[in-house]
């Protein structure tokens, strides 16, 4: 009886090797940290019981603490407003920058320069841009608006430019051939073809900006629901209020997702 | 009258698109035939400067197109309609919206950007759709139309420009025989109204059936230019036979 031929062992790709190397390194660091951790004053029993008790308070007994409903509502709407404003500003600016980035419109060198600049901006997390602008402008809403918008512009410029590049250049040429100039071609040939995609990307960015707006509320002192969450957890240790705020955020996220699903269905038809 | 004189075009990969092309077009159907890559599309697109030749002149009426500035180019393009093999309609929009695009170039910038069309323009677009047999499809999305219907929307869009010339870049290449006949009959009817119809074709028999005049292109050069009746086997050999090919030195 002949043995079935064995499939050849394929060598790992560089990306697979890098992933495995990273996981191995993290495993070694975790084991080392666990072995060398100072546990002299740690009572594992108390720690586990407290953890379980706090978790129960958060999940099963959400309740108002230091804040009132009107205060929480105002903070929540501030955060939504921050996300909405920065997304809209980012989308409008990104649309025009995408025209200078997408290949059908931009010269090769300009497109390359724009792509590189946007990649650099995107490489630095939003929260760091907010902190950078906080040092320039000062802590507050202004830094949050500029920082969140800055990153949104870079993100949406790339997404919009890629959407624009999917439009066949011949369709744009067809409108130019009727005597239309650049902006008429953009308005009547490009816009109808990409608006669904652009709207979808803008909504995704709104979701991201809402999350970021919560984070910068605490980190950059811009207020909003993130600040209340920070105060309730790290300052007041009021886990019931933390639970309440988390539930509010969760409800909003589910609401956004439902809107996104409806929007995608609508755009698909 | 449309006159082309000494037109030359070389692509960045050094491929010669057009070599010293001189032609005169008059009202009627002129078919441009030749093998693939002969320069038919380059010739057609040089007329409305979707491709810019290096030298030569293209004159429609009294307007020189090759060296025209942006404003003059937009103005002269309004007089030249164009239909494409792949239709190049905005598929997400209704047929009537695509037809109305034909008059955008003649509108004020603001009215164009806002997409404000007058009642007269809308009536005309509907009438043109009716002329091409698509009155019942005016509000239908172009994505839902058949190939033949899309091409007829393309013709209505070109007619909306009230052009002197209609350039047709292989308009029947993607169509079935029935749609081919419908589109070519429509084009010949338009030619009878005094329009110059310049149509790139791959099918010699279709060119013979519908064209008044035939231009044969090979390797970017005009190797035949005469009435349809003069297109004999010798002329076809010059257009399609490899021995007749004139190579670029």
XYZ file of C-alpha atoms in Angstrom:
518
model
C 0.000 0.000 0.000
C 1.415 3.334 -1.054
C 1.474 6.256 1.352
C -0.539 9.322 0.383
C 1.753 12.197 -0.568
C 2.156 14.777 2.186
C 1.375 18.406 1.291
C 4.548 20.467 1.239
C 5.192 22.560 4.354
C 4.903 26.141 3.305
C 7.278 28.632 4.938
C 5.651 31.380 7.010
C 5.055 34.698 5.350
C 6.842 37.732 6.908
C 3.538 39.022 8.363
C 2.822 35.622 9.973
C 6.359 35.464 11.385
C 5.979 38.983 12.832
C 2.609 38.111 14.441
C 3.972 34.949 16.027
C 7.066 36.799 17.247
C 4.913 39.503 18.831
C 2.610 36.993 20.554
C 5.610 35.048 21.906
C 7.201 38.239 23.247
C 3.942 39.283 24.952
C 3.599 35.814 26.488
C 7.154 35.955 27.901
C 6.604 39.484 29.326
C 3.276 38.425 30.911
C 4.810 35.361 32.557
C 7.741 37.434 33.838
C 5.377 40.134 35.181
C 3.236 37.521 36.901
C 6.240 35.863 38.539
C 7.824 39.114 39.759
C 4.628 40.893 40.863
C 4.703 42.325 44.403
C 1.887 40.517 46.189
C 2.945 41.157 49.815
C -0.061 43.356 50.603
C -2.470 41.647 48.250
C -5.231 39.552 49.722
C -6.499 37.528 46.741
C -9.745 36.690 48.520
C -10.602 40.326 49.256
C -9.523 41.356 45.748
C -11.750 38.814 44.044
C -14.713 39.562 46.348
C -14.365 43.335 45.852
C -14.046 42.900 42.114
C -17.200 40.789 42.007
C -19.076 43.239 44.282
C -18.110 46.270 42.126
C -19.018 44.394 38.962
C -22.440 43.586 40.464
C -22.936 47.256 41.398
C -22.070 48.311 37.858
C -24.112 45.760 35.961
C -27.071 45.008 38.194
C -27.552 48.255 40.153
C -26.922 51.228 37.889
C -27.972 54.399 39.634
C -27.405 58.106 39.694
C -24.629 59.239 42.049
C -23.205 62.743 42.309
C -24.838 63.802 39.010
C -28.444 64.609 38.249
C -30.392 63.458 35.174
C -30.352 66.955 33.608
C -26.574 67.176 34.172
C -25.988 63.758 32.637
C -28.284 64.590 29.706
C -26.433 67.835 29.054
C -23.075 66.056 29.186
C -24.362 63.379 26.847
C -25.681 65.872 24.274
C -22.352 67.770 24.497
C -20.524 64.601 23.519
C -22.929 63.888 20.647
C -22.619 67.507 19.477
C -18.812 67.278 19.576
C -18.866 64.073 17.505
C -21.391 65.497 15.048
C -19.591 68.809 14.588
C -16.163 67.273 14.051
C -17.557 64.643 11.657
C -19.423 67.211 9.544
C -16.453 69.599 9.462
C -14.144 66.697 8.635
C -16.404 65.391 5.864
C -16.753 68.762 4.144
C -13.010 69.496 4.254
C -12.151 65.910 3.288
C -14.398 66.056 0.207
C -12.369 68.891 -1.288
C -9.027 67.399 -0.212
C -10.069 64.053 -1.737
C -10.452 65.821 -5.084
C -6.774 66.740 -4.734
C -5.919 63.151 -3.785
C -7.975 60.954 -6.145
C -6.160 59.979 -9.330
C -8.845 60.998 -11.864
C -8.537 64.616 -10.715
C -5.159 65.186 -9.098
C -1.772 65.217 -10.813
C 0.374 62.244 -9.795
C 2.770 64.238 -7.597
C 0.030 66.137 -5.777
C -1.883 62.899 -5.177
C 1.261 61.261 -3.753
C 1.999 64.256 -1.510
C -1.582 64.344 -0.216
C -1.656 60.608 0.445
C 1.635 60.781 2.355
C 0.512 63.758 4.463
C -2.805 62.100 5.320
C -1.034 58.833 6.199
C 1.239 60.692 8.647
C -1.747 62.410 10.301
C -3.641 59.112 10.556
C -0.642 57.317 12.040
C -0.943 59.412 15.220
C -4.028 58.522 17.291
C -6.831 61.085 17.596
C -6.406 61.426 21.341
C -2.755 62.460 20.866
C -3.754 65.112 18.310
C -6.226 66.485 20.861
C -3.457 66.624 23.480
C -1.100 68.284 20.964
C -3.707 70.959 20.237
C -4.477 71.237 23.962
C -0.874 72.366 24.512
C -1.220 74.912 21.711
C -4.759 76.212 22.323
C -5.248 75.143 25.932
C -7.389 72.454 27.501
C -11.016 72.658 26.483
C -13.544 72.213 23.741
C -11.505 74.090 21.137
C -8.640 71.597 21.347
C -11.070 68.697 21.123
C -12.847 70.125 18.084
C -9.600 70.875 16.231
C -7.941 67.579 17.191
C -10.921 65.377 16.333
C -11.545 67.258 13.083
C -7.865 67.012 12.131
C -7.821 63.220 12.351
C -11.280 62.924 10.778
C -10.094 64.914 7.759
C -7.125 62.580 7.239
C -9.289 59.460 7.657
C -12.121 60.640 5.428
C -9.818 62.085 2.757
C -8.347 58.625 2.197
C -11.775 56.931 2.235
C -13.381 59.537 -0.045
C -10.451 59.517 -2.495
C -10.643 55.732 -2.788
C -14.398 55.920 -3.388
C -13.837 58.551 -6.085
C -11.225 56.393 -7.774
C -13.823 53.673 -8.348
C -15.740 55.942 -10.739
C -14.673 55.133 -14.313
C -12.858 58.170 -15.788
C -14.889 57.664 -18.993
C -18.063 58.727 -17.134
C -16.393 61.966 -16.141
C -15.117 62.404 -19.708
C -18.668 61.941 -21.010
C -19.845 64.988 -19.084
C -16.753 67.022 -19.982
C -17.543 66.212 -23.609
C -20.894 68.001 -23.276
C -19.093 71.237 -22.389
C -19.191 70.946 -18.603
C -16.304 72.378 -16.582
C -14.597 70.796 -13.563
C -17.172 71.618 -10.863
C -20.173 70.700 -13.007
C -18.499 67.363 -13.743
C -17.876 66.826 -10.023
C -21.450 67.775 -9.154
C -23.292 65.801 -11.842
C -21.002 62.873 -12.735
C -18.923 62.203 -9.628
C -21.305 63.090 -6.802
C -24.232 60.826 -7.821
C -21.837 57.901 -8.213
C -20.066 58.281 -4.862
C -22.620 59.873 -2.526
C -23.792 56.563 -1.055
C -20.239 55.511 -0.317
C -19.304 58.929 1.101
C -22.369 58.955 3.346
C -21.536 55.481 4.595
C -17.919 56.452 5.397
C -19.087 59.643 7.139
C -21.434 57.638 9.343
C -18.664 55.210 10.255
C -16.477 58.183 11.180
C -19.314 59.594 13.305
C -19.326 56.364 15.301
C -15.545 56.604 15.735
C -15.757 60.288 16.684
C -18.426 59.570 19.295
C -16.097 57.051 20.944
C -13.231 59.540 20.699
C -15.406 62.342 22.086
C -16.105 60.214 25.176
C -12.375 59.550 25.609
C -11.247 63.153 25.168
C -13.912 64.282 27.622
C -11.745 62.834 30.343
C -8.271 63.074 28.788
C -8.413 66.648 27.486
C -10.870 68.060 29.996
C -13.401 68.958 27.346
C -16.350 67.876 29.427
C -19.163 65.756 28.140
C -20.165 62.305 29.259
C -16.531 61.124 29.214
C -15.679 63.579 31.968
C -18.624 62.377 34.093
C -17.518 58.779 33.521
C -13.973 59.645 34.576
C -15.135 61.458 37.706
C -17.552 58.679 38.688
C -14.953 55.938 38.267
C -11.478 57.289 39.038
C -12.444 60.108 41.408
C -15.625 59.119 43.241
C -15.379 55.306 42.869
C -19.134 55.378 42.280
C -19.522 52.161 40.298
C -23.312 52.417 40.211
C -23.051 55.678 38.271
C -20.315 54.175 36.097
C -22.748 51.365 35.268
C -25.501 53.858 34.442
C -23.267 55.878 32.110
C -21.990 52.717 30.420
C -25.591 51.610 29.807
C -26.406 55.014 28.315
C -23.394 54.760 25.989
C -24.360 51.220 25.058
C -27.924 52.260 24.216
C -26.628 55.067 22.027
C -24.191 52.719 20.250
C -26.994 50.214 19.559
C -29.186 53.049 18.274
C -26.386 54.168 15.935
C -25.915 50.627 14.677
C -29.646 50.284 13.938
C -29.562 53.548 11.991
C -26.456 52.315 10.118
C -28.208 49.059 9.164
C -31.269 50.950 7.879
C -29.035 53.374 6.012
C -27.044 50.577 4.354
C -30.304 48.866 3.295
C -31.616 52.144 1.893
C -28.387 52.850 -0.006
C -28.298 49.322 -1.414
C -31.581 49.915 -3.272
C -18.320 71.719 -41.848
C -15.659 70.015 -39.746
C -12.120 70.116 -41.083
C -9.093 68.269 -39.758
C -5.667 69.184 -41.112
C -2.279 67.560 -40.467
C -3.285 66.005 -37.133
C -0.550 64.107 -35.257
C -0.720 62.268 -31.952
C 1.953 60.132 -30.268
C 1.244 58.447 -26.915
C 3.732 58.500 -24.004
C 4.654 54.860 -24.831
C 5.810 56.173 -28.264
C 2.860 54.492 -30.016
C 1.767 56.606 -32.912
C -1.959 57.340 -32.594
C -2.415 59.620 -35.592
C -0.044 60.496 -38.406
C -0.682 63.573 -40.524
C -4.450 63.058 -40.669
C -6.354 65.404 -42.952
C -10.115 64.990 -43.386
C -13.261 66.972 -44.081
C -16.638 65.991 -42.669
C -19.975 67.153 -44.045
C -23.542 66.414 -42.881
C -24.444 62.732 -43.201
C -23.139 59.527 -41.662
C -19.384 59.019 -41.898
C -18.146 55.639 -40.703
C -14.550 55.288 -39.545
C -13.377 51.695 -39.961
C -10.083 49.952 -39.394
C -8.467 47.188 -37.363
C -8.262 47.339 -33.553
C -5.619 49.825 -32.421
C -5.621 51.566 -35.809
C -6.388 54.970 -34.261
C -10.153 55.226 -34.765
C -10.892 56.228 -31.165
C -7.878 58.560 -31.068
C -9.184 60.300 -34.179
C -12.689 60.615 -32.773
C -11.535 61.890 -29.379
C -9.158 64.369 -30.986
C -12.156 66.081 -32.561
C -13.643 67.162 -29.202
C -10.192 67.165 -27.558
C -10.801 64.444 -25.031
C -7.366 63.585 -26.423
C -5.078 66.476 -27.311
C -3.013 66.005 -30.488
C 0.492 67.506 -30.685
C 0.017 69.283 -33.979
C -2.503 70.008 -36.674
C -5.853 71.755 -36.622
C -9.446 70.736 -35.984
C -11.894 73.407 -37.093
C -15.654 73.330 -36.552
C -17.331 76.310 -38.194
C -14.806 79.025 -37.480
C -13.562 77.674 -34.151
C -10.174 75.950 -33.943
C -10.433 73.251 -31.290
C -6.905 71.902 -30.738
C -5.505 75.182 -29.407
C -8.724 76.630 -27.980
C -8.565 77.956 -24.398
C -10.691 76.296 -21.703
C -13.677 78.608 -22.159
C -13.689 78.330 -25.946
C -13.244 74.565 -25.687
C -16.284 74.231 -23.411
C -18.271 76.378 -25.835
C -17.326 74.337 -28.898
C -17.893 71.053 -27.063
C -21.533 72.046 -26.608
C -21.850 71.766 -30.375
C -20.360 68.260 -30.423
C -22.381 65.444 -28.900
C -20.734 62.156 -28.098
C -21.985 58.641 -27.480
C -19.846 55.820 -26.173
C -19.566 52.048 -26.442
C -20.057 51.709 -22.669
C -22.799 54.384 -22.662
C -21.086 56.284 -19.807
C -24.368 57.288 -18.233
C -24.727 58.027 -14.540
C -26.369 54.733 -13.650
C -27.786 55.889 -10.321
C -29.799 58.644 -11.979
C -33.020 58.423 -13.969
C -32.947 58.443 -17.769
C -34.335 61.989 -17.902
C -31.641 63.267 -15.523
C -28.972 61.837 -17.819
C -30.608 63.462 -20.842
C -30.773 66.809 -19.012
C -26.993 66.614 -18.489
C -26.746 67.443 -22.183
C -27.800 71.038 -21.540
C -25.642 71.636 -18.444
C -22.793 73.182 -20.415
C -25.092 75.871 -21.789
C -26.467 76.892 -18.387
C -25.121 79.429 -15.908
C -22.613 77.955 -13.461
C -24.915 78.354 -10.441
C -27.972 76.900 -12.186
C -25.781 74.030 -13.363
C -24.360 73.317 -9.912
C -27.821 73.441 -8.349
C -29.207 71.265 -11.144
C -32.036 73.729 -11.843
C -33.593 73.016 -15.217
C -36.251 75.181 -16.826
C -39.648 73.764 -17.735
C -38.700 74.121 -21.418
C -35.534 72.060 -20.882
C -37.471 69.363 -19.067
C -40.096 69.246 -21.800
C -37.361 68.988 -24.432
C -35.656 66.148 -22.569
C -38.959 64.277 -22.414
C -39.574 64.889 -26.111
C -36.099 63.572 -26.978
C -36.673 60.468 -24.864
C -39.941 60.020 -26.744
C -38.095 60.396 -30.072
C -35.692 57.601 -29.160
C -38.625 55.446 -28.009
C -38.074 55.707 -24.272
C -40.916 57.983 -23.158
C -42.128 55.339 -20.696
C -38.678 54.965 -19.125
C -38.024 58.632 -18.298
C -38.055 58.166 -14.544
C -36.408 54.746 -14.534
C -32.860 54.419 -13.185
C -30.377 53.889 -15.997
C -28.908 50.936 -14.095
C -32.198 49.103 -14.732
C -32.229 49.693 -18.514
C -30.986 47.300 -21.197
C -27.877 48.025 -23.277
C -29.880 49.211 -26.267
C -32.041 51.450 -24.086
C -28.965 52.931 -22.408
C -27.439 53.717 -25.767
C -30.625 55.488 -26.828
C -30.514 57.542 -23.604
C -26.938 58.410 -24.614
C -28.178 59.571 -28.012
C -30.916 61.666 -26.370
C -28.279 63.210 -24.089
C -26.171 64.106 -27.128
C -29.230 65.570 -28.914
C -30.061 67.662 -25.836
C -26.898 69.636 -26.647
C -28.442 70.664 -29.992
C -25.158 69.680 -31.626
C -23.850 70.115 -35.152
C -21.793 66.936 -34.849
C -22.354 63.667 -33.009
C -19.305 61.495 -32.398
C -20.141 57.828 -31.859
C -17.364 55.670 -30.429
C -18.307 52.087 -31.377
C -21.929 52.650 -30.323
C -23.151 49.177 -31.303
C -20.223 47.085 -30.069
C -22.163 45.905 -26.985
C -25.589 45.578 -28.595
C -27.655 42.698 -29.991
C -28.727 42.789 -33.693
C -32.160 44.303 -32.979
C -30.712 47.091 -30.831
C -27.936 47.616 -33.391
C -30.514 48.180 -36.112
C -32.545 50.533 -33.890
C -29.511 52.639 -32.947
C -28.072 52.838 -36.499
C -31.480 53.738 -37.974
C -31.797 56.494 -35.366
C -28.363 57.844 -36.299
C -29.136 57.858 -40.029
C -32.435 59.660 -39.333
C -30.503 62.325 -37.429
C -28.076 62.673 -40.344
C -31.028 63.352 -42.638
C -31.845 66.379 -40.455
C -28.451 67.853 -41.372
C -26.296 66.577 -38.511
C -22.757 65.314 -39.009
C -22.666 61.786 -37.576
C -19.148 60.384 -37.258
C -19.246 56.791 -36.133
C -16.433 54.366 -35.327
C -17.374 50.865 -36.415
C -15.840 47.421 -36.409
C -18.458 45.896 -38.725
C -17.827 46.670 -42.392
C -21.272 45.418 -43.438
C -22.974 47.808 -41.003
C -20.812 50.650 -42.322
C -21.849 49.761 -45.885
C -25.540 49.580 -44.924
C -25.802 52.850 -43.033
C -22.929 55.211 -43.899
C -22.808 57.772 -46.697
C -19.072 58.139 -46.469
C -16.306 55.876 -45.190
C -12.881 56.669 -43.749
C -10.409 53.790 -43.451
C -7.699 54.056 -40.793
C -4.630 51.901 -40.329
C -1.693 52.615 -38.039
C -2.943 56.145 -37.445
C -3.011 57.007 -41.142
C -5.957 57.570 -43.451
C -5.724 54.826 -46.081
C -9.217 55.304 -47.529
C -11.517 58.314 -47.715
C -14.436 58.119 -50.072
C -18.131 57.414 -50.600
C -19.519 54.085 -49.409
C -19.983 52.947 -52.995
C -16.202 53.209 -53.551
C -15.390 50.795 -50.727
C -14.289 47.769 -52.770
C -12.104 44.771 -51.948
C -8.936 46.662 -52.862
C -9.847 49.424 -50.418
C -10.681 46.879 -47.709
C -7.338 45.168 -48.303
C -5.600 48.499 -47.811
C -7.525 49.089 -44.581
C -7.260 45.603 -43.067
C -4.517 43.711 -44.923
C -1.206 43.696 -43.152
C 0.734 44.244 -46.395
C -1.084 47.506 -46.794
C 0.087 48.699 -43.367
C 2.305 51.756 -43.498
C 4.758 51.519 -40.627
C 5.971 54.503 -38.741
C 9.685 55.023 -39.347
